[in-house]
Short mmCIF file of C-alpha atoms and ligand atoms in Angstrom, two decimals:
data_model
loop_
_atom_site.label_atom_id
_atom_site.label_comp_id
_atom_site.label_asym_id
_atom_site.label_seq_id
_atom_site.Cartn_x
_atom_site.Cartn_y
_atom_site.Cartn_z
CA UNK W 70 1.69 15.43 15.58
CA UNK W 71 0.31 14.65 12.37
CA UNK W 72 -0.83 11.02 11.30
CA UNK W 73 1.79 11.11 8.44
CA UNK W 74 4.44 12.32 10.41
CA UNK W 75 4.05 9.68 13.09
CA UNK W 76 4.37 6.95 10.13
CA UNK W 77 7.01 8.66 9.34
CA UNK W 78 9.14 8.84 12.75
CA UNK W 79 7.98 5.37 13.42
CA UNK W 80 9.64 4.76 9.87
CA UNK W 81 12.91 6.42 10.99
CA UNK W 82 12.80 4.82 13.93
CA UNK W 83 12.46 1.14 12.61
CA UNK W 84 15.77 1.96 9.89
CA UNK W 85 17.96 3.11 12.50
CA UNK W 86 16.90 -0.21 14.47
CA UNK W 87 17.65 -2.15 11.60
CA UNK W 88 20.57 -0.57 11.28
CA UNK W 89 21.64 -1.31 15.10
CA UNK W 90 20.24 -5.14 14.32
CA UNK W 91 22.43 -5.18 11.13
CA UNK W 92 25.61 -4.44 13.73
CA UNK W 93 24.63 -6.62 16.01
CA UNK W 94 23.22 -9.47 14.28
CA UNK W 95 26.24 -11.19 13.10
CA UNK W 96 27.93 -10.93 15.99
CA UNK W 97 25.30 -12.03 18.92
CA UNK W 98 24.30 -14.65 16.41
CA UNK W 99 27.64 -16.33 15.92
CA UNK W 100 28.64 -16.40 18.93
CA UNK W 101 25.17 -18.38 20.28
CA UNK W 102 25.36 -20.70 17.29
CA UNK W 103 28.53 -21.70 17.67
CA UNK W 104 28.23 -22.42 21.21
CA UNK W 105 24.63 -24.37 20.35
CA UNK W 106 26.14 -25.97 17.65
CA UNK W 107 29.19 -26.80 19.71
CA UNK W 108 27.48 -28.11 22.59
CA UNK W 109 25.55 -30.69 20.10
CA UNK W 110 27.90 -31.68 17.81
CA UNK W 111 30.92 -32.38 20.07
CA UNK W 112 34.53 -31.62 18.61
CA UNK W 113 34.77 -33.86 15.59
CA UNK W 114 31.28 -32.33 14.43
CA UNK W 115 32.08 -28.92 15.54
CA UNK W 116 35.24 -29.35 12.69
CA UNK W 117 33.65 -30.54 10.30
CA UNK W 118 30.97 -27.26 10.52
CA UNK W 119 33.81 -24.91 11.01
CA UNK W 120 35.67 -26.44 8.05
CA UNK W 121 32.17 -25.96 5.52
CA UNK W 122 31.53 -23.09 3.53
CA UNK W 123 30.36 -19.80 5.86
CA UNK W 124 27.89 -17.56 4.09
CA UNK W 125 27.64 -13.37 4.02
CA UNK W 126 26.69 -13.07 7.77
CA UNK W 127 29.83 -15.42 8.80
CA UNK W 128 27.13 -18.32 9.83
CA UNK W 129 28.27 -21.79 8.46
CA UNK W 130 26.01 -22.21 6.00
CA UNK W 131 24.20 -26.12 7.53
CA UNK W 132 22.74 -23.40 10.43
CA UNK W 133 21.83 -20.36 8.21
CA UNK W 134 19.35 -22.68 6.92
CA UNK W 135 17.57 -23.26 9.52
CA UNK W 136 17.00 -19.81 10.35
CA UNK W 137 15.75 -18.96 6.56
CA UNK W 138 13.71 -21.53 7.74
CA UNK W 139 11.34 -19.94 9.46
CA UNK W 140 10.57 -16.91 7.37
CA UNK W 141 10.39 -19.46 3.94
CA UNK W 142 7.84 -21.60 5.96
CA UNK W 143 5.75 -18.52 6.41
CA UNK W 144 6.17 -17.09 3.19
CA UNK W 145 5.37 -20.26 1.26
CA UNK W 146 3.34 -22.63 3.31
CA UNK W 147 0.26 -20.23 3.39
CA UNK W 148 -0.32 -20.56 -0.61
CA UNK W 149 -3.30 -19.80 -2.25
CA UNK W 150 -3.73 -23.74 -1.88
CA UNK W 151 -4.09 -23.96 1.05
CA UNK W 152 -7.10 -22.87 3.00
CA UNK W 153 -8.19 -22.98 6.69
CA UNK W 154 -10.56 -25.61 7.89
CA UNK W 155 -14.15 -24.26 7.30
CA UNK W 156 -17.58 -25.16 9.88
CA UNK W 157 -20.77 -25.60 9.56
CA UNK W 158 -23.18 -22.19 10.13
CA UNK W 159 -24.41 -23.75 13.67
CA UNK W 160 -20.72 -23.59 15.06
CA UNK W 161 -20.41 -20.17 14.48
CA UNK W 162 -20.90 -17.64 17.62
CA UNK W 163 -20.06 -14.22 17.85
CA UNK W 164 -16.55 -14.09 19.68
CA UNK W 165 -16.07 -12.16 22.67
CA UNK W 166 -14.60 -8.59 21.94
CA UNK W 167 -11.14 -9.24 22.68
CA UNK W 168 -8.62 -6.09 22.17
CA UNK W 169 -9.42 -2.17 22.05
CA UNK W 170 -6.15 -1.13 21.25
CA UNK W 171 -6.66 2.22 18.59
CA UNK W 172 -10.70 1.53 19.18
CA UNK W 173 -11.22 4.74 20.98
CA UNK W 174 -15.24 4.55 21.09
CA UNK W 175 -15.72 8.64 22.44
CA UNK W 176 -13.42 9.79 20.06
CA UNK W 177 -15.27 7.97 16.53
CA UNK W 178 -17.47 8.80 14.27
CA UNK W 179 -18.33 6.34 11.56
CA UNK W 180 -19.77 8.51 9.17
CA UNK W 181 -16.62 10.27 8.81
CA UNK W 182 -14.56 6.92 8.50
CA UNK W 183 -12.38 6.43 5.29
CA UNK W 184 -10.02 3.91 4.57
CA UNK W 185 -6.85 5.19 3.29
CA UNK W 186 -4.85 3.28 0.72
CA UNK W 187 -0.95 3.94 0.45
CA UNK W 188 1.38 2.35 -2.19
CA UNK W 189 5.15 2.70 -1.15
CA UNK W 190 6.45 0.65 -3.76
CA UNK W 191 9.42 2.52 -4.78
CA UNK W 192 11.92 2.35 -1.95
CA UNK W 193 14.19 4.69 -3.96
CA UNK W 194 12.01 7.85 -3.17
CA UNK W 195 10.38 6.47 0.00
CA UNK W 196 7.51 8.60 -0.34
CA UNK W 197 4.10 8.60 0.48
CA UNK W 198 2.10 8.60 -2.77
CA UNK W 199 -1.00 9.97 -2.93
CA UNK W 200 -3.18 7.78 -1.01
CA UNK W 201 -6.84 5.86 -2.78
CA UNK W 202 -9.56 7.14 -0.46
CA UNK W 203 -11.99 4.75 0.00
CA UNK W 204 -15.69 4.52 1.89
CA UNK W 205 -17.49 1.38 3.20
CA UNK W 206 -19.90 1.88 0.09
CA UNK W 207 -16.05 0.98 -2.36
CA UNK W 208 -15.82 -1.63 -0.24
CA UNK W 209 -19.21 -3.41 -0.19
CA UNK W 210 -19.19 -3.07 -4.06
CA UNK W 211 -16.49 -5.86 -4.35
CA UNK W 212 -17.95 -9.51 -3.89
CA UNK W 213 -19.26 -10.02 -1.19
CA UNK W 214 -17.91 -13.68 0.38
CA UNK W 215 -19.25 -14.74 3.59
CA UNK W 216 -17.13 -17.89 5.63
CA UNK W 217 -17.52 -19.72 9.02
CA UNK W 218 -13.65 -19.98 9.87
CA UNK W 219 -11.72 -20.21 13.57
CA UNK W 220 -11.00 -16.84 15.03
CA UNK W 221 -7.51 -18.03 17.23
CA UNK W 222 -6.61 -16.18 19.64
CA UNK W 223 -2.50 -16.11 20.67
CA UNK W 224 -4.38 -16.48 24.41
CA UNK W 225 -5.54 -19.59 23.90
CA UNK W 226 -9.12 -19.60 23.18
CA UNK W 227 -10.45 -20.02 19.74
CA UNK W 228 -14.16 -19.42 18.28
CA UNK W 229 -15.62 -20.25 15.11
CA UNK W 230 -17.09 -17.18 13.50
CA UNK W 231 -19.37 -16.56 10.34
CA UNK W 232 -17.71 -13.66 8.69
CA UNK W 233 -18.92 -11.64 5.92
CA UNK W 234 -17.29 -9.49 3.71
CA UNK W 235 -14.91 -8.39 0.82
CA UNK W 236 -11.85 -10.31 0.06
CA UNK W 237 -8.36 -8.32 0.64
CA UNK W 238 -7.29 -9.76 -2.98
CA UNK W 239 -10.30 -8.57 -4.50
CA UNK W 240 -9.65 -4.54 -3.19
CA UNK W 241 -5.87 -5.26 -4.21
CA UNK W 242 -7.26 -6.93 -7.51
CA UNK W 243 -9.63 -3.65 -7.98
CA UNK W 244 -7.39 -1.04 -7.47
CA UNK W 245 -3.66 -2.85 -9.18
CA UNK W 246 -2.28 -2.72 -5.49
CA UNK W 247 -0.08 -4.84 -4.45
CA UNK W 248 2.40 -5.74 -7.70
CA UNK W 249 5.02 -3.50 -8.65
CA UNK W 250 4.30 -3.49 -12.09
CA UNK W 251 0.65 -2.58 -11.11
CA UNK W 252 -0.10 -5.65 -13.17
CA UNK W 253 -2.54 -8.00 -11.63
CA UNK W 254 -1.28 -10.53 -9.25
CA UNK W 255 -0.02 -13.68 -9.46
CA UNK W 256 0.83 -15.14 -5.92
CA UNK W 257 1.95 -18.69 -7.50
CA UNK W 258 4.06 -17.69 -10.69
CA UNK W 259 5.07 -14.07 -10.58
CA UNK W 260 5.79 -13.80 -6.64
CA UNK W 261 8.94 -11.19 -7.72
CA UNK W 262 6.33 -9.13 -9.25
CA UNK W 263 4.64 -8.69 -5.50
CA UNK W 264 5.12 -5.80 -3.34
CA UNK W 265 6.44 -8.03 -0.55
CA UNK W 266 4.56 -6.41 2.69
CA UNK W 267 1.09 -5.12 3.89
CA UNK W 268 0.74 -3.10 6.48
CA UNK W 269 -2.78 -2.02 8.35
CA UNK W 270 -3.22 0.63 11.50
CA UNK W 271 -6.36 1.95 13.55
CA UNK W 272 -7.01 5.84 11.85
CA UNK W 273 -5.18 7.00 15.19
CA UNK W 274 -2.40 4.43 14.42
CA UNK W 275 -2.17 3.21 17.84
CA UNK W 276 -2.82 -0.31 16.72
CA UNK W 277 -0.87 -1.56 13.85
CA UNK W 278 -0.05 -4.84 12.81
CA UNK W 279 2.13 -5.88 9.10
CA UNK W 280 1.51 -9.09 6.80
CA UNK W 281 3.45 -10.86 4.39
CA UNK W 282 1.70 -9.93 1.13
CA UNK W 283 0.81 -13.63 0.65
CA UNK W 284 -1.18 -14.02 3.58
CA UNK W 285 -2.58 -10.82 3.18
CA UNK W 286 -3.62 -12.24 -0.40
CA UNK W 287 -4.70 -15.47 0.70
CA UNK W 288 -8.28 -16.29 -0.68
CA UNK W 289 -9.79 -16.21 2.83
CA UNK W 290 -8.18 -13.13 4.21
CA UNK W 291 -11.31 -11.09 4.57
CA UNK W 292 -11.85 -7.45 5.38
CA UNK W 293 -15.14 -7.79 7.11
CA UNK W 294 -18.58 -5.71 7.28
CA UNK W 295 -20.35 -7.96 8.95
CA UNK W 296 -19.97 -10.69 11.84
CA UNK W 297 -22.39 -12.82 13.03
CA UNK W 298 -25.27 -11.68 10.85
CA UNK W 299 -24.82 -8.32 12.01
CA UNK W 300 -23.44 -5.35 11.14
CA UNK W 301 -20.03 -5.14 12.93
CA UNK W 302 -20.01 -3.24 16.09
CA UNK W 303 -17.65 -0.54 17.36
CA UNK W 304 -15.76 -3.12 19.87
CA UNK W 305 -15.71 -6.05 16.99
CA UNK W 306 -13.91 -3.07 14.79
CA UNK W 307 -16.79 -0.60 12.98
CA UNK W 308 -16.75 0.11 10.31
CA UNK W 309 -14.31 -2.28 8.68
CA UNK W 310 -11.94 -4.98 10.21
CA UNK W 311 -9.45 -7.60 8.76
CA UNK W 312 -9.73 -11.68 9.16
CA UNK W 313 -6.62 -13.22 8.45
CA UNK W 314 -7.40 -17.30 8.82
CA UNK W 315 -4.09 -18.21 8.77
CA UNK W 316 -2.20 -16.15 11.56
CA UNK W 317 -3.33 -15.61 15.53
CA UNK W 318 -5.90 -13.35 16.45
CA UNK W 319 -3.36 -10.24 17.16
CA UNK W 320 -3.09 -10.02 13.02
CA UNK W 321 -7.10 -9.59 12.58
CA UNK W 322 -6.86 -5.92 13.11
CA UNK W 323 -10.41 -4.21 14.23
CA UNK W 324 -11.21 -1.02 12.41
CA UNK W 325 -9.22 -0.60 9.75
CA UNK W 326 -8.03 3.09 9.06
CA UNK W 327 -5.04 2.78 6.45
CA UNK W 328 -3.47 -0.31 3.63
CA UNK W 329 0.23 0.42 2.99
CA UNK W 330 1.49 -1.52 0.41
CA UNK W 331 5.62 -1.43 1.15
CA UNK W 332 8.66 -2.63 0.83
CA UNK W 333 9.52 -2.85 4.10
CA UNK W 334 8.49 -5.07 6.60
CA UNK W 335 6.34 -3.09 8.80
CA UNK W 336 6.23 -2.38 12.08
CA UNK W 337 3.74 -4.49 14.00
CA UNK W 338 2.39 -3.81 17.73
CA UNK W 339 2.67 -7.15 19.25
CA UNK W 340 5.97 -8.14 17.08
CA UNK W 341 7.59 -5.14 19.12
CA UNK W 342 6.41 -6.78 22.37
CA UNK W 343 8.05 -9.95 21.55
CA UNK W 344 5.41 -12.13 19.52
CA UNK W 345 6.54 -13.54 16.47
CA UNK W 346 6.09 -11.10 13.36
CA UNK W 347 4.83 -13.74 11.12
CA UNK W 348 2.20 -15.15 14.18
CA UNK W 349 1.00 -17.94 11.51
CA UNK W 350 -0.64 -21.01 13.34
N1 LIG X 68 -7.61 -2.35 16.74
C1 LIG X 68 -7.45 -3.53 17.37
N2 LIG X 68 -7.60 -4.68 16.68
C2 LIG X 68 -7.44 -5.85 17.30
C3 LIG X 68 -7.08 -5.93 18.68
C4 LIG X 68 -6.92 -4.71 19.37
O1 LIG X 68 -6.60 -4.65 20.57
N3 LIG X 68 -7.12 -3.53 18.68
N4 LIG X 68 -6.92 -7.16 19.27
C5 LIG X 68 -6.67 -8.32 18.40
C6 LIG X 68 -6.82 -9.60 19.07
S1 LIG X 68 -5.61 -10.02 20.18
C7 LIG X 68 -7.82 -10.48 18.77
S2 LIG X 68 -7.85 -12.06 19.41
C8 LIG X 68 -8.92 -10.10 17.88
C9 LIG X 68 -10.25 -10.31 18.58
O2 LIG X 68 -11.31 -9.97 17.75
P1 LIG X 68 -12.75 -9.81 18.37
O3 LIG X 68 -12.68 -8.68 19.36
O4 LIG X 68 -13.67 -9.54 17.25
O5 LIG X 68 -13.05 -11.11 19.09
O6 LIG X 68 -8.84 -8.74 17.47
C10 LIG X 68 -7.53 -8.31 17.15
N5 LIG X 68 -7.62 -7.00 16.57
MO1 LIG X 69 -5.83 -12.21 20.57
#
């Protein structure tokens, strides 16, 4: 089976999930809020919920809030404000290699790497446009921005690392990714103008792993050439990796083979094995 076409059944696969989830959703939902919110509020409380205004999905509308919650925490707490705690140089180690998942080291051969760039902006046509094609020398010819930021793993150990490399807004700055208008971006004023998901994979695309564009934009998110003073290595993700400072380790994704820019919120290896999609920390 082709690359393409397993994007493409894993695509199929993922709308007639969110199809089942659309069934489901309201139902299985209701039916554990309402016994939650029962349980807490007591009868006179429990009325009083009942009696306000229910929304689309049939949720009173006090506990649909909470659950937007979540996802409006993630998508607006991570602003190009905001920036993760930086170290001094001497902090900095090299972490351990943590993760080989898509890092087959027989089956690689640098010199033949390429990134692949895909922009599935228009979910009317849902196809695959043709792709940028980029090499390490495209990538090294952005700035080059070096940072000593925490490396946190979802394990439970954490390392400070001195990264170096090009920014993920300056590649999406570059080449008009990311906006739908193809217009450069605006993260702070014209967030309806952004192409609301990133997604990255291994070239095999065992290992994949999806962003909120706004992470994926955020000042710090690197993708990275170098760690340590060194030329990455195969296990830390040759030839190119991504450093997201503002989600769990499981985001960072070594060797990167392929940038989709979608509509969609992608797939993502450990959100399908029951971490949190948006992993922020
Ligand atoms: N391709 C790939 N990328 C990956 C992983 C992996 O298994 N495969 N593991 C992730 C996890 S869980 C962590 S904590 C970091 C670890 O990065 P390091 O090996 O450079 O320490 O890589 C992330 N990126
Ligand atoms: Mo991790």
């Amino acid at each position: 089976m082709s690359h393409n076409e397993n994007v493409e059944e894993r695509t199929e696969v993922a709308a007639a999930d969110q199809e089942v989830r659309r069934e489901m959703r309201p139902r299985t939902r209701r039916s554990f809020l309402v016994g939650a919110a029962a349980a807490l509020l007591g009868y006179g409380g429990w009325r009083w919920l009942k009696t306000s205004a229910e929304d689309v999905d049939g949720i009173p509308w006090p506990l649909r809030r909470s659950h937007e919650f979540n996802e409006h925490l993630a998508r607006n707490y991570f602003s190009t404000a905001r920036l993760a705690p930086t170290f001094p140089r001497h902090l900095a180690n090299l972490p351990r290699a943590n993760g080989d998942i898509g890092l087959d080291v027989e089956d690689f051969e640098s010199a033949e790497w390429r990134l692949e760039v895909v922009n599935l902006t228009d979910s009317a046509k849902e196809e695959i446009e043709p792709s940028l094609s980029l090499g390490l020398e495209d990538i090294k010819a952005l700035p080059r921005v070096e940072e000593v930021t925490e490396l946190k793993c979802i394990e439970g150990w954490s390392q400070v690392v001195h990264w170096a490399g090009a920014r993920f807004s300056d590649l999406a700055d570059k080449y008009q990714l990311a906006t739908r208008s193809g217009a450069p971006f605006d993260v702070e004023n014209k967030a309806t103008d952004l192409v609301p998901y990133v997604s990255l994979e291994t070239p095999d695309g065992v290992y994949y792993v999806g962003l909120d564009i706004e992470s994926a934009l955020h000042p710090q998110t690197l993708l990275c050439y170098e760690m340590d003073g060194e030329p990455l290595t195969l296990e830390h993700g040759a030839p190119l990796r991504l450093y997201v400072p503002v989600k769990y380790g499981i985001k960072s994704l070594k060797r990167i083979g392929r940038i989709t820019f979608t509509n969609k919120r992608p797939f993502d290896y450990w959100a399908e094995r029951g971490y949190d999609w948006y992993s922020g920390h």
